[in-house]
Amino acid sequence: MDACLGSELAGVVRKSRVFVVGTGGIGCELAKNLVLTGFQDIVMIDLDTIEVSNLNRQFLFRKYHVGRPKVQVAREALLQFNPQARITAIHDSVFNPDYNVNFFKRFSLVMNALDNKAARNHVNRLCLAAGVTLIESGSAGYLGQVSVIRKGESECYECQPKPTAKTYPACSIRNTPSEPIHCIIWAKHLFNQLFGEPDADEDVSPDTEATDEHDSGGHKSGGQKSGDLGEHGPGGQQSGDQNSGDLGEHDSGGQGEGVPMSDGLSDGVNGGPVQSKLSTRQWAENNKYNVEKIFTKLYQTDVEYLLTMKQLWEKRTPPTPLSLQQLTSSSDNDGDGAGGSDGCLPDQRVWSVHKCSDVFQLRFSPLLFPHLSVWPN
């Protein structure tokens, strides 16, 4: 560590006592980084217990930890990185009067990894009163932020009102995505519809009643509403996976159940799509999660239906349906990359449409049957 930081700074790091508030998504990463950087004296506080929904991002926890206090399991995991570290785990709320100004004065630095405004305000005020530097951090959806709060030198957490976060109309997500973030949200919703806990307001099938008026309406999906920026912490008020003060928490509001949507099948008479009120999950189950049928529905049949809504494309570039059969039989296979990405590192290559369709099919069964080593066709 001395070689990386210099002997003087490394000495300061070793002697510092750090208070970490929250051991959720950000807290896990934060605490791990502190230990690996060389901090020897760390106190962590969190009121929450581990839930299954935490496991996809809170990497210090495993399935067999579900139900146990986050902070205790985090301590056990961190000691595997550095058994000599002095790590104290407090399973309690930071609002407890025991954690007062005198308690905060014991620390060289306080680091927040919270998920609600009330807890942030509370810690912010205690740090100002104690004269201790606070590092505030948070995540909201696909964005993040960090700021240093030091009495007399920077504005505090409450000095500036948090702006209302941008939201995304549901119809833009389903029917007329025009930005990369729209596609990312659509893919996230699709994953939940197929493999996670489906939300009727997040169904990715086209909204058959959509018009340009809907596009500018108040239906929101996949965006963010005002809240608090951060991850689960001990503040006692959980506000979901994506929270924010500056950026907002995930908002899945939009058009609910009962919206007609194409089921991706032919009616056998006119060749047109059959209209039904099936959700994407119900449709997939009815078709036994056949990957070819699901691909065809999502990227061909649904897109072809959208193209019949002429008013949507008067001022937009219309989408192009993808035929799985043509992609599979195409001799124009440009491999892993396209657009001059040859020679790049693997994670910097731009995938071709052909490559994307291959990966979609290749990874479908492992996601559907994660417990199997050999997957059914």
Coordinates of C-alpha atoms in Angstrom, one line a residue:
M1 CA 0.0 0.0 0.0
D2 CA 2.9 2.4 0.8
A3 CA 4.1 2.0 -2.8
C4 CA 0.7 3.0 -4.2
L5 CA -0.3 5.8 -1.9
G6 CA 3.1 6.9 -0.5
S7 CA 4.1 6.3 3.1
E8 CA 2.5 9.5 4.5
L9 CA -0.9 8.9 2.9
A10 CA -0.8 5.2 3.7
G11 CA -0.2 6.0 7.3
V12 CA -3.2 8.3 7.4
V13 CA -5.4 5.6 5.8
R14 CA -4.3 3.0 8.4
K15 CA -5.0 5.4 11.3
S16 CA -8.3 6.6 10.1
R17 CA -11.6 5.4 11.6
V18 CA -14.4 5.3 9.1
F19 CA -18.2 5.1 9.7
V20 CA -20.1 3.5 6.8
V21 CA -23.9 4.0 7.0
G22 CA -25.7 1.4 4.9
T23 CA -24.5 -2.0 3.5
G24 CA -26.8 -2.4 0.5
G25 CA -25.8 -2.1 -3.1
I26 CA -23.5 0.8 -2.7
G27 CA -22.5 -0.1 0.8
C28 CA -21.1 -3.5 -0.3
E29 CA -18.9 -2.0 -3.0
L30 CA -17.9 0.9 -0.7
A31 CA -16.9 -1.3 2.3
K32 CA -15.0 -3.7 0.0
N33 CA -13.0 -0.8 -1.5
L34 CA -12.2 0.6 1.9
V35 CA -10.8 -2.7 3.1
L36 CA -8.8 -3.3 -0.1
T37 CA -7.5 0.3 0.1
G38 CA -6.0 -0.4 3.5
F39 CA -8.4 1.1 6.0
Q40 CA -8.0 -0.9 9.2
D41 CA -10.8 0.5 11.5
I42 CA -14.3 0.4 10.0
V43 CA -17.6 0.7 11.7
M44 CA -20.8 -0.2 9.7
I45 CA -24.4 0.2 10.6
D46 CA -27.5 -1.1 8.8
L47 CA -31.0 -2.1 10.0
D48 CA -31.9 -4.3 7.0
T49 CA -31.9 -8.1 6.6
I50 CA -30.9 -9.8 3.3
E51 CA -33.7 -10.5 0.8
V52 CA -33.5 -12.6 -2.4
S53 CA -34.0 -9.5 -4.5
N54 CA -30.8 -8.0 -3.1
L55 CA -28.6 -10.8 -4.4
N56 CA -28.2 -9.5 -8.0
R57 CA -26.2 -6.4 -6.9
Q58 CA -25.2 -6.8 -3.3
F59 CA -22.3 -9.2 -4.0
L60 CA -21.1 -9.8 -0.5
F61 CA -24.3 -11.9 0.1
R62 CA -25.3 -15.4 -1.0
K63 CA -28.6 -17.2 -1.2
Y64 CA -28.0 -19.0 2.1
H65 CA -27.6 -15.6 3.8
V66 CA -31.2 -14.6 3.1
G67 CA -32.9 -13.5 6.4
R68 CA -29.7 -12.6 8.1
P69 CA -28.6 -9.0 9.0
K70 CA -26.8 -7.4 6.0
V71 CA -24.2 -5.7 8.2
Q72 CA -23.2 -8.9 10.0
V73 CA -22.8 -10.9 6.8
A74 CA -20.9 -8.0 5.2
R75 CA -18.4 -8.0 8.1
E76 CA -17.8 -11.7 7.7
A77 CA -17.2 -11.3 4.0
L78 CA -14.9 -8.3 4.4
L79 CA -12.7 -10.1 6.9
Q80 CA -11.9 -12.6 4.2
F81 CA -10.3 -9.8 2.3
N82 CA -8.3 -8.7 5.3
P83 CA -8.5 -10.8 8.5
Q84 CA -6.4 -8.1 10.4
A85 CA -9.0 -5.4 9.8
R86 CA -11.0 -4.1 12.8
I87 CA -14.5 -4.2 11.5
T88 CA -17.5 -3.5 13.7
A89 CA -21.0 -4.4 12.6
I90 CA -24.0 -2.6 14.2
H91 CA -27.4 -4.0 13.3
D92 CA -29.5 -1.0 14.2
S93 CA -31.1 2.2 12.9
V94 CA -28.9 5.3 12.6
F95 CA -31.8 7.2 14.1
N96 CA -31.2 5.5 17.4
P97 CA -30.3 8.3 20.0
D98 CA -27.2 6.4 20.9
Y99 CA -25.7 7.5 17.7
N100 CA -25.5 11.2 18.6
V101 CA -23.0 14.0 18.0
N102 CA -20.5 12.5 20.4
F103 CA -20.7 9.2 18.7
F104 CA -20.0 10.8 15.3
K105 CA -17.0 12.7 16.7
R106 CA -15.2 9.4 17.1
F107 CA -14.7 9.1 13.4
S108 CA -12.3 10.6 10.9
L109 CA -14.8 10.2 8.0
V110 CA -18.4 9.2 7.5
M111 CA -19.6 7.6 4.3
N112 CA -23.3 7.4 3.4
A113 CA -24.8 4.5 1.3
L114 CA -28.4 5.2 2.1
D115 CA -31.7 4.9 0.2
N116 CA -33.9 7.7 1.7
K117 CA -33.9 11.4 2.2
A118 CA -34.8 11.3 5.9
A119 CA -31.7 9.2 6.9
R120 CA -29.5 11.4 4.6
N121 CA -30.7 14.5 6.3
H122 CA -30.2 13.0 9.7
V123 CA -26.6 11.9 9.0
N124 CA -25.8 15.2 7.2
R125 CA -26.9 17.3 10.3
L126 CA -25.0 15.1 12.7
C127 CA -21.8 15.4 10.7
L128 CA -22.1 19.1 10.5
A129 CA -22.6 19.3 14.2
A130 CA -19.7 17.0 14.9
G131 CA -17.4 18.7 12.4
V132 CA -16.8 15.4 10.6
T133 CA -16.4 15.1 6.8
L134 CA -19.2 13.3 5.1
I135 CA -19.0 11.6 1.7
E136 CA -22.5 11.3 0.2
S137 CA -23.2 8.9 -2.6
G138 CA -26.1 7.3 -4.4
S139 CA -27.4 5.6 -7.5
A140 CA -30.6 6.0 -9.5
G141 CA -31.3 3.5 -12.2
Y142 CA -28.3 3.7 -14.6
L143 CA -26.7 6.8 -13.0
G144 CA -24.8 7.6 -9.9
Q145 CA -23.3 10.5 -8.0
V146 CA -20.9 11.3 -5.1
S147 CA -20.2 14.5 -3.2
V148 CA -18.0 15.6 -0.3
I149 CA -19.7 17.6 2.5
R150 CA -17.4 19.5 4.8
K151 CA -18.5 22.1 7.3
G152 CA -17.5 25.6 6.3
E153 CA -16.0 24.5 2.9
S154 CA -18.9 23.0 0.9
E155 CA -22.6 23.1 0.8
C156 CA -24.4 20.4 2.7
Y157 CA -26.9 17.8 1.5
E158 CA -29.9 20.0 2.3
C159 CA -28.5 23.2 0.9
Q160 CA -29.9 22.7 -2.6
P161 CA -33.4 21.3 -3.3
K162 CA -33.3 18.1 -5.3
P163 CA -34.7 18.6 -8.9
T164 CA -37.5 16.5 -10.2
A165 CA -36.1 13.7 -12.2
K166 CA -36.8 13.0 -15.8
T167 CA -39.4 10.4 -16.6
Y168 CA -40.0 8.4 -19.8
P169 CA -43.5 8.0 -21.3
A170 CA -44.7 4.4 -21.3
C171 CA -45.6 4.6 -25.0
S172 CA -42.1 5.7 -25.9
I173 CA -40.7 2.6 -24.2
R174 CA -43.2 0.3 -25.9
N175 CA -43.8 1.9 -29.3
T176 CA -41.4 4.6 -30.3
P177 CA -38.0 4.3 -28.5
S178 CA -35.7 7.0 -29.7
E179 CA -32.9 7.1 -27.2
P180 CA -30.5 4.4 -25.9
I181 CA -32.0 4.7 -22.5
H182 CA -35.4 3.8 -23.9
C183 CA -33.9 0.5 -25.2
I184 CA -32.1 -0.2 -22.0
I185 CA -35.3 0.2 -20.0
W186 CA -37.2 -1.9 -22.5
A187 CA -34.7 -4.7 -22.2
K188 CA -34.8 -4.5 -18.4
H189 CA -38.6 -4.8 -18.4
L190 CA -38.4 -7.7 -20.9
F191 CA -36.0 -9.6 -18.6
N192 CA -38.4 -9.2 -15.7
Q193 CA -41.4 -10.2 -17.9
L194 CA -39.7 -13.4 -19.0
F195 CA -37.5 -14.4 -16.0
G196 CA -38.3 -12.2 -13.0
E197 CA -41.3 -10.8 -11.2
P198 CA -43.5 -9.3 -14.0
D199 CA -45.2 -6.0 -13.5
A200 CA -48.3 -5.4 -15.7
D201 CA -47.3 -1.7 -16.0
E202 CA -43.9 -2.7 -17.5
D203 CA -45.1 -5.1 -20.3
V204 CA -43.1 -4.6 -23.4
S205 CA -45.7 -5.6 -26.0
P206 CA -46.9 -2.7 -28.2
D207 CA -49.7 -0.5 -26.9
T208 CA -52.3 -1.1 -29.5
E209 CA -54.2 2.0 -28.5
A210 CA -51.2 4.3 -28.7
T211 CA -51.4 7.5 -30.7
D212 CA -49.2 10.6 -30.9
E213 CA -51.3 12.1 -28.1
H214 CA -50.4 9.2 -25.9
D215 CA -46.8 9.9 -26.6
S216 CA -47.0 13.3 -25.1
G217 CA -49.3 12.2 -22.3
G218 CA -48.7 11.5 -18.7
H219 CA -48.2 7.8 -18.9
K220 CA -44.7 7.0 -17.4
S221 CA -42.6 3.9 -17.5
G222 CA -39.1 3.0 -16.7
G223 CA -38.2 6.5 -15.7
Q224 CA -37.7 8.0 -12.3
K225 CA -39.7 10.0 -9.9
S226 CA -38.6 12.2 -7.1
G227 CA -37.3 10.4 -4.1
D228 CA -33.8 9.7 -2.8
L229 CA -30.6 8.7 -4.5
G230 CA -28.9 5.6 -3.0
E231 CA -29.2 2.0 -2.0
H232 CA -30.9 0.3 0.9
G233 CA -29.6 1.5 4.2
P234 CA -30.6 1.8 7.9
G235 CA -32.8 4.8 7.4
G236 CA -35.9 2.6 7.8
Q237 CA -37.7 3.9 4.6
Q238 CA -37.0 1.7 1.6
S239 CA -38.0 3.1 -1.7
G240 CA -37.1 0.4 -4.2
D241 CA -34.1 -0.6 -6.2
Q242 CA -33.6 2.7 -7.9
N243 CA -33.7 5.7 -5.7
S244 CA -32.6 9.2 -5.8
G245 CA -32.5 12.7 -4.3
D246 CA -31.1 14.3 -7.5
L247 CA -32.2 11.6 -9.9
G248 CA -35.2 9.8 -8.5
E249 CA -36.4 6.3 -7.9
H250 CA -37.7 3.9 -10.5
D251 CA -41.2 4.6 -11.6
S252 CA -43.1 1.8 -13.3
G253 CA -46.3 3.7 -13.7
G254 CA -47.9 3.5 -17.0
Q255 CA -50.8 1.8 -18.7
G256 CA -51.9 -1.2 -16.7
E257 CA -53.6 -4.5 -17.5
G258 CA -56.2 -4.9 -20.1
V259 CA -54.3 -3.2 -22.9
P260 CA -54.8 -5.2 -26.0
M261 CA -51.6 -6.5 -27.5
S262 CA -50.5 -8.8 -30.3
D263 CA -49.7 -12.3 -29.3
G264 CA -47.4 -12.8 -32.3
L265 CA -49.5 -15.6 -33.9
S266 CA -51.4 -15.7 -37.2
D267 CA -55.2 -16.1 -37.2
G268 CA -54.8 -18.7 -39.9
V269 CA -57.4 -17.0 -42.1
N270 CA -56.1 -13.5 -43.0
G271 CA -52.6 -14.0 -41.7
G272 CA -53.0 -11.0 -39.4
P273 CA -52.0 -10.9 -35.8
V274 CA -54.4 -12.2 -33.3
Q275 CA -55.3 -9.5 -30.7
S276 CA -55.5 -10.6 -27.1
K277 CA -55.0 -9.2 -23.6
L278 CA -52.2 -11.7 -22.7
S279 CA -49.2 -10.3 -20.9
T280 CA -45.8 -11.1 -22.3
R281 CA -45.3 -13.6 -19.4
Q282 CA -48.6 -15.4 -20.2
W283 CA -47.9 -15.5 -23.9
A284 CA -44.4 -17.0 -23.2
E285 CA -45.9 -19.6 -20.9
N286 CA -48.6 -20.5 -23.4
N287 CA -45.9 -21.1 -26.0
K288 CA -43.7 -23.0 -23.6
Y289 CA -41.0 -20.4 -23.7
N290 CA -40.1 -21.4 -27.3
V291 CA -37.1 -19.1 -28.0
E292 CA -37.8 -18.9 -31.7
K293 CA -41.4 -17.9 -31.2
I294 CA -40.5 -15.3 -28.6
F295 CA -37.8 -13.8 -30.8
T296 CA -40.3 -13.6 -33.7
K297 CA -42.9 -12.0 -31.5
L298 CA -40.6 -9.4 -30.0
Y299 CA -38.6 -8.4 -33.0
Q300 CA -40.8 -9.2 -36.0
T301 CA -44.5 -9.5 -35.3
D302 CA -44.7 -6.7 -32.7
V303 CA -42.7 -4.4 -34.9
E304 CA -44.8 -5.2 -38.0
Y305 CA -47.9 -4.3 -35.9
L306 CA -46.3 -1.0 -34.9
L307 CA -45.7 -0.2 -38.6
T308 CA -49.4 -0.4 -39.2
M309 CA -49.8 2.7 -36.9
K310 CA -48.9 5.1 -39.7
Q311 CA -49.3 8.3 -37.5
L312 CA -46.4 7.2 -35.4
W313 CA -43.9 7.3 -38.3
E314 CA -44.9 10.6 -39.9
K315 CA -42.0 12.4 -38.3
R316 CA -39.9 9.4 -37.2
T317 CA -37.8 6.8 -38.9
P318 CA -39.9 3.5 -38.9
P319 CA -38.3 0.4 -37.3
T320 CA -37.2 -2.6 -39.3
P321 CA -38.6 -6.0 -38.4
L322 CA -36.1 -8.8 -37.9
S323 CA -36.7 -12.2 -39.3
L324 CA -35.0 -14.9 -37.3
Q325 CA -35.1 -17.3 -40.3
Q326 CA -33.3 -14.8 -42.5
L327 CA -30.7 -14.0 -39.8
T328 CA -30.1 -17.7 -39.3
S329 CA -29.8 -18.5 -43.0
S330 CA -27.9 -15.4 -43.9
S331 CA -24.5 -15.9 -45.3
D332 CA -23.6 -12.3 -44.4
N333 CA -22.3 -13.3 -40.9
D334 CA -19.9 -10.6 -39.8
G335 CA -18.9 -12.4 -36.6
D336 CA -18.6 -10.7 -33.3
G337 CA -18.2 -7.2 -34.5
A338 CA -19.2 -4.7 -37.1
G339 CA -18.5 -1.2 -38.2
G340 CA -14.8 -1.3 -38.1
S341 CA -14.5 -2.9 -34.6
D342 CA -12.1 -5.6 -35.7
G343 CA -9.0 -5.6 -33.6
C344 CA -10.8 -4.2 -30.6
L345 CA -10.8 -5.8 -27.2
P346 CA -13.8 -8.2 -26.9
D347 CA -15.8 -5.9 -24.5
Q348 CA -15.3 -3.0 -27.0
R349 CA -16.6 -4.7 -30.1
V350 CA -19.9 -3.5 -31.6
W351 CA -22.1 -6.6 -32.1
S352 CA -23.8 -7.2 -35.4
V353 CA -27.5 -7.9 -35.5
H354 CA -26.6 -11.5 -36.4
K355 CA -24.4 -11.8 -33.3
C356 CA -27.1 -10.3 -31.0
S357 CA -29.6 -12.9 -32.3
D358 CA -27.2 -15.7 -31.7
V359 CA -26.5 -14.6 -28.1
F360 CA -30.3 -14.1 -27.5
Q361 CA -30.9 -17.8 -28.4
L362 CA -27.7 -19.1 -26.8
R363 CA -28.4 -17.6 -23.3
F364 CA -32.2 -18.1 -23.2
S365 CA -32.2 -21.6 -21.8
P366 CA -29.5 -21.0 -19.1
L367 CA -31.6 -18.1 -17.9
L368 CA -34.8 -20.1 -17.9
F369 CA -33.2 -23.2 -16.3
P370 CA -30.3 -21.9 -14.2
H371 CA -30.2 -25.0 -12.0
L372 CA -29.6 -27.4 -15.0
S373 CA -26.2 -28.2 -16.6
V374 CA -27.9 -29.5 -19.7
W375 CA -30.9 -27.5 -21.0
P376 CA -33.9 -28.8 -22.9
N377 CA -34.4 -27.7 -26.5

